[in-house]
XYZ file of C-alpha atoms in Angstrom:
431
model
C 32.641 41.251 -17.258
C 29.676 43.499 -16.514
C 31.037 47.022 -16.986
C 28.311 48.805 -18.974
C 24.547 49.108 -18.746
C 24.328 47.450 -22.181
C 25.773 44.258 -20.680
C 22.854 44.090 -18.222
C 20.315 44.822 -20.965
C 21.816 41.964 -23.019
C 21.559 39.732 -19.945
C 17.797 40.399 -19.802
C 17.487 39.968 -23.587
C 19.126 36.549 -23.319
C 16.070 35.422 -21.347
C 13.726 35.970 -24.312
C 12.073 32.689 -25.377
C 9.665 31.550 -28.070
C 6.163 31.143 -26.641
C 6.302 27.414 -27.380
C 9.305 27.188 -25.040
C 7.713 29.071 -22.111
C 8.251 27.326 -18.785
C 6.749 27.491 -15.308
C 8.887 27.323 -12.167
C 7.457 27.156 -8.653
C 9.354 27.746 -5.402
C 7.644 27.180 -2.085
C 8.814 27.306 1.510
C 7.624 25.382 4.578
C 8.220 25.590 8.325
C 9.244 22.436 10.183
C 8.580 21.886 13.888
C 9.479 19.246 16.449
C 6.189 17.513 17.236
C 6.939 17.060 20.941
C 8.333 20.493 21.792
C 6.549 22.701 19.182
C 9.972 24.241 18.463
C 11.407 24.989 15.014
C 13.874 22.386 13.753
C 17.567 23.028 14.355
C 20.393 22.414 11.899
C 21.386 18.946 13.248
C 17.769 17.831 12.694
C 17.865 19.265 9.178
C 20.960 17.132 8.485
C 19.100 14.012 9.638
C 16.237 14.953 7.337
C 18.599 15.509 4.411
C 20.195 12.121 5.058
C 16.816 10.399 4.886
C 15.833 12.306 1.750
C 18.950 10.940 0.049
C 17.071 7.630 -0.136
C 14.834 9.312 -2.733
C 17.804 10.243 -4.919
C 18.600 13.696 -3.529
C 22.304 14.673 -3.571
C 23.922 17.124 -1.121
C 24.829 20.737 -1.924
C 27.944 21.571 0.092
C 29.402 24.915 1.159
C 32.650 24.835 3.181
C 32.041 21.235 4.294
C 28.480 22.057 5.432
C 25.478 20.522 3.690
C 23.223 23.500 2.917
C 20.760 21.885 0.524
C 19.926 19.003 -1.811
C 19.512 18.659 -5.562
C 17.890 16.212 -7.939
C 17.072 16.395 -11.657
C 16.768 20.146 -12.140
C 15.255 20.910 -8.748
C 16.719 21.693 -5.355
C 15.821 21.830 -1.690
C 17.431 24.831 -0.019
C 17.643 26.175 3.519
C 16.298 29.583 4.463
C 17.869 31.471 7.428
C 15.638 29.899 10.109
C 15.763 26.410 8.539
C 12.592 26.901 6.565
C 12.966 24.475 3.671
C 12.281 25.552 0.117
C 11.648 23.425 -2.936
C 12.962 25.249 -6.009
C 11.197 23.339 -8.738
C 12.378 22.414 -12.206
C 11.333 24.493 -15.228
C 8.208 22.686 -16.387
C 5.739 22.972 -19.265
C 2.394 23.405 -17.521
C 0.588 23.495 -14.190
C -0.172 19.761 -14.317
C 3.548 18.976 -14.330
C 4.397 21.629 -11.731
C 1.669 20.456 -9.370
C 2.699 16.803 -9.769
C 6.273 17.800 -8.891
C 5.083 19.497 -5.687
C 3.016 16.500 -4.646
C 5.877 14.071 -5.300
C 7.996 16.262 -3.024
C 5.235 16.277 -0.388
C 5.155 12.471 -0.413
C 8.924 12.296 0.163
C 8.832 15.004 2.828
C 6.007 13.284 4.704
C 7.906 9.972 4.845
C 10.917 11.734 6.354
C 9.079 14.000 8.805
C 7.117 11.032 10.190
C 10.344 9.153 10.933
C 11.794 12.179 12.736
C 8.572 13.203 14.555
C 8.425 16.527 12.748
C 5.402 18.534 11.715
C 4.995 20.810 8.684
C 3.386 24.256 8.890
C 2.190 25.746 5.613
C 1.689 29.411 6.529
C 3.171 32.716 5.435
C 4.456 33.526 8.922
C 5.592 31.328 11.806
C 2.459 31.158 13.999
C 4.250 29.927 17.120
C 7.844 31.094 17.630
C 9.260 34.402 18.755
C 12.218 35.680 16.746
C 14.753 34.800 19.442
C 13.493 31.197 19.548
C 14.254 30.529 15.873
C 17.467 28.543 15.220
C 19.879 29.294 12.396
C 22.312 27.389 10.161
C 25.868 27.837 8.867
C 24.985 29.063 5.363
C 27.513 31.870 4.858
C 25.426 34.560 3.213
C 22.960 34.583 6.106
C 25.635 35.775 8.524
C 26.162 38.912 6.424
C 22.420 39.390 5.932
C 21.622 38.998 9.643
C 24.107 41.754 10.448
C 23.267 44.203 7.632
C 19.583 43.752 6.773
C 18.100 45.402 9.909
C 19.759 48.690 8.906
C 17.278 49.205 6.081
C 14.057 47.787 7.484
C 12.747 47.234 11.002
C 11.252 43.778 10.302
C 14.047 42.443 8.092
C 15.028 39.684 10.520
C 11.395 38.598 10.823
C 11.363 38.292 7.027
C 14.482 36.139 7.089
C 13.650 33.859 9.986
C 9.847 33.810 10.290
C 8.292 34.022 6.788
C 7.462 31.507 4.072
C 6.226 32.335 0.591
C 5.314 30.829 -2.759
C 7.181 32.191 -5.772
C 6.353 31.757 -9.439
C 8.862 32.152 -12.269
C 7.554 32.901 -15.769
C 9.079 33.756 -19.164
C 8.710 36.545 -21.746
C 8.960 36.415 -25.559
C 10.159 40.004 -26.112
C 10.896 43.209 -24.263
C 7.386 44.406 -25.125
C 5.952 41.221 -23.613
C 8.025 41.773 -20.449
C 6.757 45.377 -20.160
C 3.132 44.185 -20.263
C 3.638 41.316 -17.853
C 5.601 43.426 -15.373
C 2.921 46.134 -15.452
C 0.210 43.575 -14.729
C 1.957 41.714 -11.918
C 2.873 44.907 -10.080
C -0.645 46.276 -10.481
C -2.235 43.134 -9.022
C 0.092 42.817 -5.998
C -2.682 44.029 -3.621
C -5.003 41.362 -5.057
C -2.328 38.672 -4.640
C -1.809 39.711 -1.013
C -5.542 39.517 -0.252
C -6.338 36.397 -2.264
C -3.424 34.330 -0.951
C -3.353 35.726 2.610
C -2.364 32.964 5.015
C -0.471 34.476 7.940
C -2.887 35.739 10.552
C -1.504 33.987 13.652
C 1.708 35.374 15.196
C 3.203 33.970 18.422
C -0.021 32.007 19.022
C -2.239 35.104 18.823
C -4.425 36.737 16.193
C -2.163 39.417 14.712
C -5.022 41.480 13.306
C -3.565 40.966 9.824
C -4.731 38.639 7.062
C -1.177 38.526 5.734
C 1.304 39.487 8.406
C 3.999 38.147 6.075
C 3.171 40.914 3.583
C 3.329 43.524 6.326
C 6.781 42.221 7.267
C 7.984 42.373 3.662
C 6.815 45.998 3.486
C 9.099 46.760 6.445
C 12.053 44.808 5.036
C 15.286 46.245 3.716
C 15.463 46.095 -0.099
C 11.769 45.164 -0.356
C 8.513 46.850 -1.317
C 6.722 47.933 -4.485
C 8.774 50.781 -6.033
C 6.831 53.503 -7.823
C 9.240 53.243 -10.764
C 7.887 49.739 -11.453
C 4.693 51.330 -12.800
C 6.429 53.561 -15.355
C 6.403 51.095 -18.287
C 9.478 49.400 -16.916
C 11.643 48.089 -19.765
C 15.040 46.357 -19.789
C 16.976 49.624 -19.746
C 14.984 51.066 -16.850
C 15.378 47.858 -14.873
C 19.111 47.911 -15.630
C 19.302 51.478 -14.261
C 17.295 50.413 -11.218
C 19.617 47.471 -10.487
C 22.830 49.443 -11.139
C 21.850 52.062 -8.550
C 20.561 49.477 -6.067
C 22.784 48.895 -2.992
C 24.855 45.729 -2.797
C 23.898 43.273 -0.078
C 26.983 41.098 -0.256
C 29.802 40.191 -2.625
C 30.898 36.631 -3.231
C 34.670 36.581 -3.518
C 36.764 33.408 -3.617
C 34.048 31.406 -1.832
C 33.706 34.036 0.898
C 30.738 36.363 1.397
C 31.685 39.962 2.153
C 29.308 42.731 3.189
C 28.342 45.094 0.364
C 27.377 47.803 2.846
C 28.024 51.298 1.514
C 28.364 50.187 -2.099
C 25.987 50.036 -5.071
C 26.323 47.758 -8.097
C 27.522 50.855 -9.950
C 30.580 50.957 -7.666
C 31.229 47.296 -8.475
C 30.986 47.993 -12.235
C 33.416 50.893 -11.894
C 36.021 48.872 -9.993
C 35.650 50.916 -6.797
C 35.486 48.131 -4.187
C 38.924 47.911 -2.607
C 38.004 44.930 -0.365
C 38.025 42.737 -3.485
C 41.033 44.442 -5.098
C 38.737 46.535 -7.298
C 37.867 43.529 -9.455
C 34.948 43.875 -11.878
C 31.674 41.921 -11.654
C 31.081 38.770 -13.659
C 27.696 37.587 -14.914
C 27.489 35.405 -11.786
C 27.948 38.547 -9.645
C 25.107 40.213 -11.560
C 22.865 37.180 -11.024
C 23.642 37.243 -7.294
C 22.884 40.970 -7.084
C 19.565 40.630 -8.930
C 18.539 37.852 -6.536
C 19.083 40.151 -3.522
C 16.576 42.738 -4.753
C 13.678 41.763 -2.506
C 10.859 43.687 -4.194
C 7.407 42.123 -4.632
C 8.353 41.198 -8.209
C 11.722 41.218 -9.916
C 13.544 40.459 -13.155
C 16.396 38.051 -13.863
C 16.347 36.103 -17.157
C 12.702 35.461 -16.290
C 10.101 37.236 -14.160
C 9.674 36.340 -10.488
C 6.304 36.863 -8.749
C 6.803 37.000 -4.988
C 3.632 38.289 -3.301
C 1.938 35.033 -2.256
C 1.920 33.592 1.259
C 2.759 29.905 1.469
C -0.430 27.891 1.700
C -1.414 24.276 2.331
C -0.924 21.491 -0.144
C -4.581 21.693 -1.204
C -4.125 25.249 -2.530
C -0.440 25.215 -3.486
C -1.171 24.963 -7.218
C -3.871 27.649 -7.276
C -1.509 30.645 -7.138
C 0.667 29.483 -10.020
C -2.449 28.548 -12.013
C -4.047 31.956 -11.351
C -1.015 33.874 -12.615
C -0.258 31.506 -15.490
C -3.793 31.882 -16.820
C -3.441 35.663 -16.755
C 0.116 36.017 -18.084
C 0.395 33.078 -20.469
C -3.233 32.705 -21.527
C -5.047 36.059 -21.407
C -2.441 38.818 -21.238
C -4.188 41.479 -23.304
C -7.471 41.386 -21.373
C -5.599 41.656 -18.063
C -3.435 44.485 -19.408
C -6.486 46.412 -20.589
C -8.025 46.076 -17.115
C -5.026 47.265 -15.070
C -4.046 50.027 -17.523
C -7.007 52.039 -16.198
C -5.737 51.915 -12.608
C -3.926 54.802 -10.919
C -0.499 53.801 -9.583
C -0.893 55.828 -6.386
C -4.136 54.017 -5.625
C -2.455 50.672 -6.322
C 0.372 51.530 -3.911
C -2.132 52.656 -1.277
C -4.072 49.387 -1.682
C -0.787 47.493 -1.435
C -0.055 49.130 1.928
C -3.563 48.435 3.258
C -4.087 44.899 1.909
C -2.082 42.988 4.564
C -4.544 44.157 7.231
C -7.797 44.765 5.359
C -7.562 41.854 2.913
C -10.567 41.633 0.587
C -12.040 44.788 2.187
C -9.216 46.955 0.827
C -10.442 49.502 -1.715
C -8.857 49.964 -5.142
C -10.332 52.280 -7.781
C -13.691 52.447 -5.985
C -14.144 48.679 -5.650
C -12.978 46.218 -3.015
C -10.278 43.625 -3.705
C -12.870 40.841 -3.626
C -14.413 42.421 -6.743
C -11.059 42.614 -8.532
C -10.116 39.096 -7.400
C -13.309 37.750 -8.915
C -12.727 39.619 -12.196
C -9.120 38.464 -12.450
C -10.091 34.907 -11.618
C -12.452 35.007 -14.606
C -9.666 36.382 -16.820
C -7.325 33.652 -15.576
C -9.852 30.876 -16.158
C -10.415 32.076 -19.705
C -6.638 32.092 -20.194
C -6.190 28.535 -18.945
C -9.054 27.350 -21.132
C -7.394 29.158 -24.068
C -4.148 27.295 -23.369
C -6.165 24.068 -23.524
C -3.454 21.928 -21.933
C -4.962 18.709 -20.627
C -3.727 16.188 -18.078
C -3.635 12.439 -18.679
C -7.108 12.298 -17.142
C -8.321 14.987 -19.575
C -8.537 17.827 -17.034
C -7.780 21.421 -18.032
C -5.341 23.487 -15.927
C -8.394 25.555 -14.904
C -9.267 22.868 -12.339
C -6.500 24.278 -10.131
C -8.568 27.467 -9.691
C -11.307 25.616 -7.793
C -9.780 26.494 -4.418
C -9.920 30.210 -5.297
C -13.537 29.876 -6.472
C -14.462 28.660 -2.998
C -12.618 31.512 -1.270
C -14.338 34.144 -3.384
C -17.779 32.515 -3.130
C -17.493 32.464 0.678
C -15.670 35.828 0.882
C -13.074 34.195 3.136
C -9.338 33.558 2.850
C -7.004 30.870 4.166
C -6.145 33.375 6.906
C -9.808 33.580 7.957
C -10.034 29.786 8.158
C -6.935 29.633 10.340
C -8.194 32.347 12.721
C -11.548 30.596 13.006
C -10.042 27.167 13.597
C -7.325 28.231 16.033
C -9.369 30.741 18.046
C -11.932 28.090 19.024
C -9.585 26.110 21.275
C -6.078 27.549 20.689
C -4.743 24.051 20.062
C -1.296 24.220 18.417
C -2.108 21.021 16.535
C -4.592 23.050 14.492
C -1.671 25.004 13.047
C 0.094 21.927 11.659
C -0.550 20.438 8.244
C -2.757 17.382 8.383
């Protein structure tokens, strides 16, 4: 049972790994549309898709007789609230393996979507649908979230039903290593927003944002970039943060109950009468930590959550960028961000969704910092010196970012340019 802060600290400590055992996990979400109607796929269509994917060895994940996802060999395909599909990848050794996994999944997905006349959209925000047009699914937790989330953030339902992101999961070898990595990833959130911006079109119009997804997450319940994250956050501080954080829901005997009005502290102290005042298990703690929707968060590994989903050509660049920094060149990155003022970082974070590369941080624009960090990342990947079968270094996955910085344009800029010329919806779909 989780009844003391020390239990949560030990939970985080149990994630410590030797450097030689560090893994990389990538999660990425995609929108699916009916090719003929330009409408988001409904749940019956998802079931047809899941049935076809079973031919590739995927097995169903079932909740109360409903298929809510698929699993195969350490990875899973899960459903987001508006039937966005997410690949939660296996824990892999390097970017070569992680990228190969994503492209294997793409091949399978393309076979299935062709048969069903579906189209994939790789963007951070649904460029076509209004919120009321988005279908849902019977996954239990989403019913509680749909009811409760709007109370804490005006765009919470947009986050649930109309956003897609890329998430990276990385390890730490000590508490000190976690402190450094967490400081860096929170400091570079504005850069991540600008560099990976890919959500400019909203309801078939230019939103005026490079990353409207990031704007939505800033107006989402339980989200944001807390100031406390910059205060040398260690395991104890993160335990305090999570203990005092409100509960979103409680899983009790296969039912999801609203956690409204309670914090995890109440759970630990046996003060939730709806569940007969039972105490939280480690599974309850894991569930709670996964409902903290901040830009980065801690479980038994670190989750980086600031990147818009992008096309298959750039999918590997975000994980490569952060892996080079955090696994290959940590000290140089830490030295750079240690000079930054947290209030200026937070201000840049709030401005970056709209201003993109033109956002100012510490007297320089985010293009400048993106270029510097890209150099630090490349050095880190070259330091790692992990080669593919064809003798390529992981640094090759940064080539997409080189082009963006050289041209001073983002994926969002390309989409605005392409779509605004003829406003053809086909331009929004993956080719």
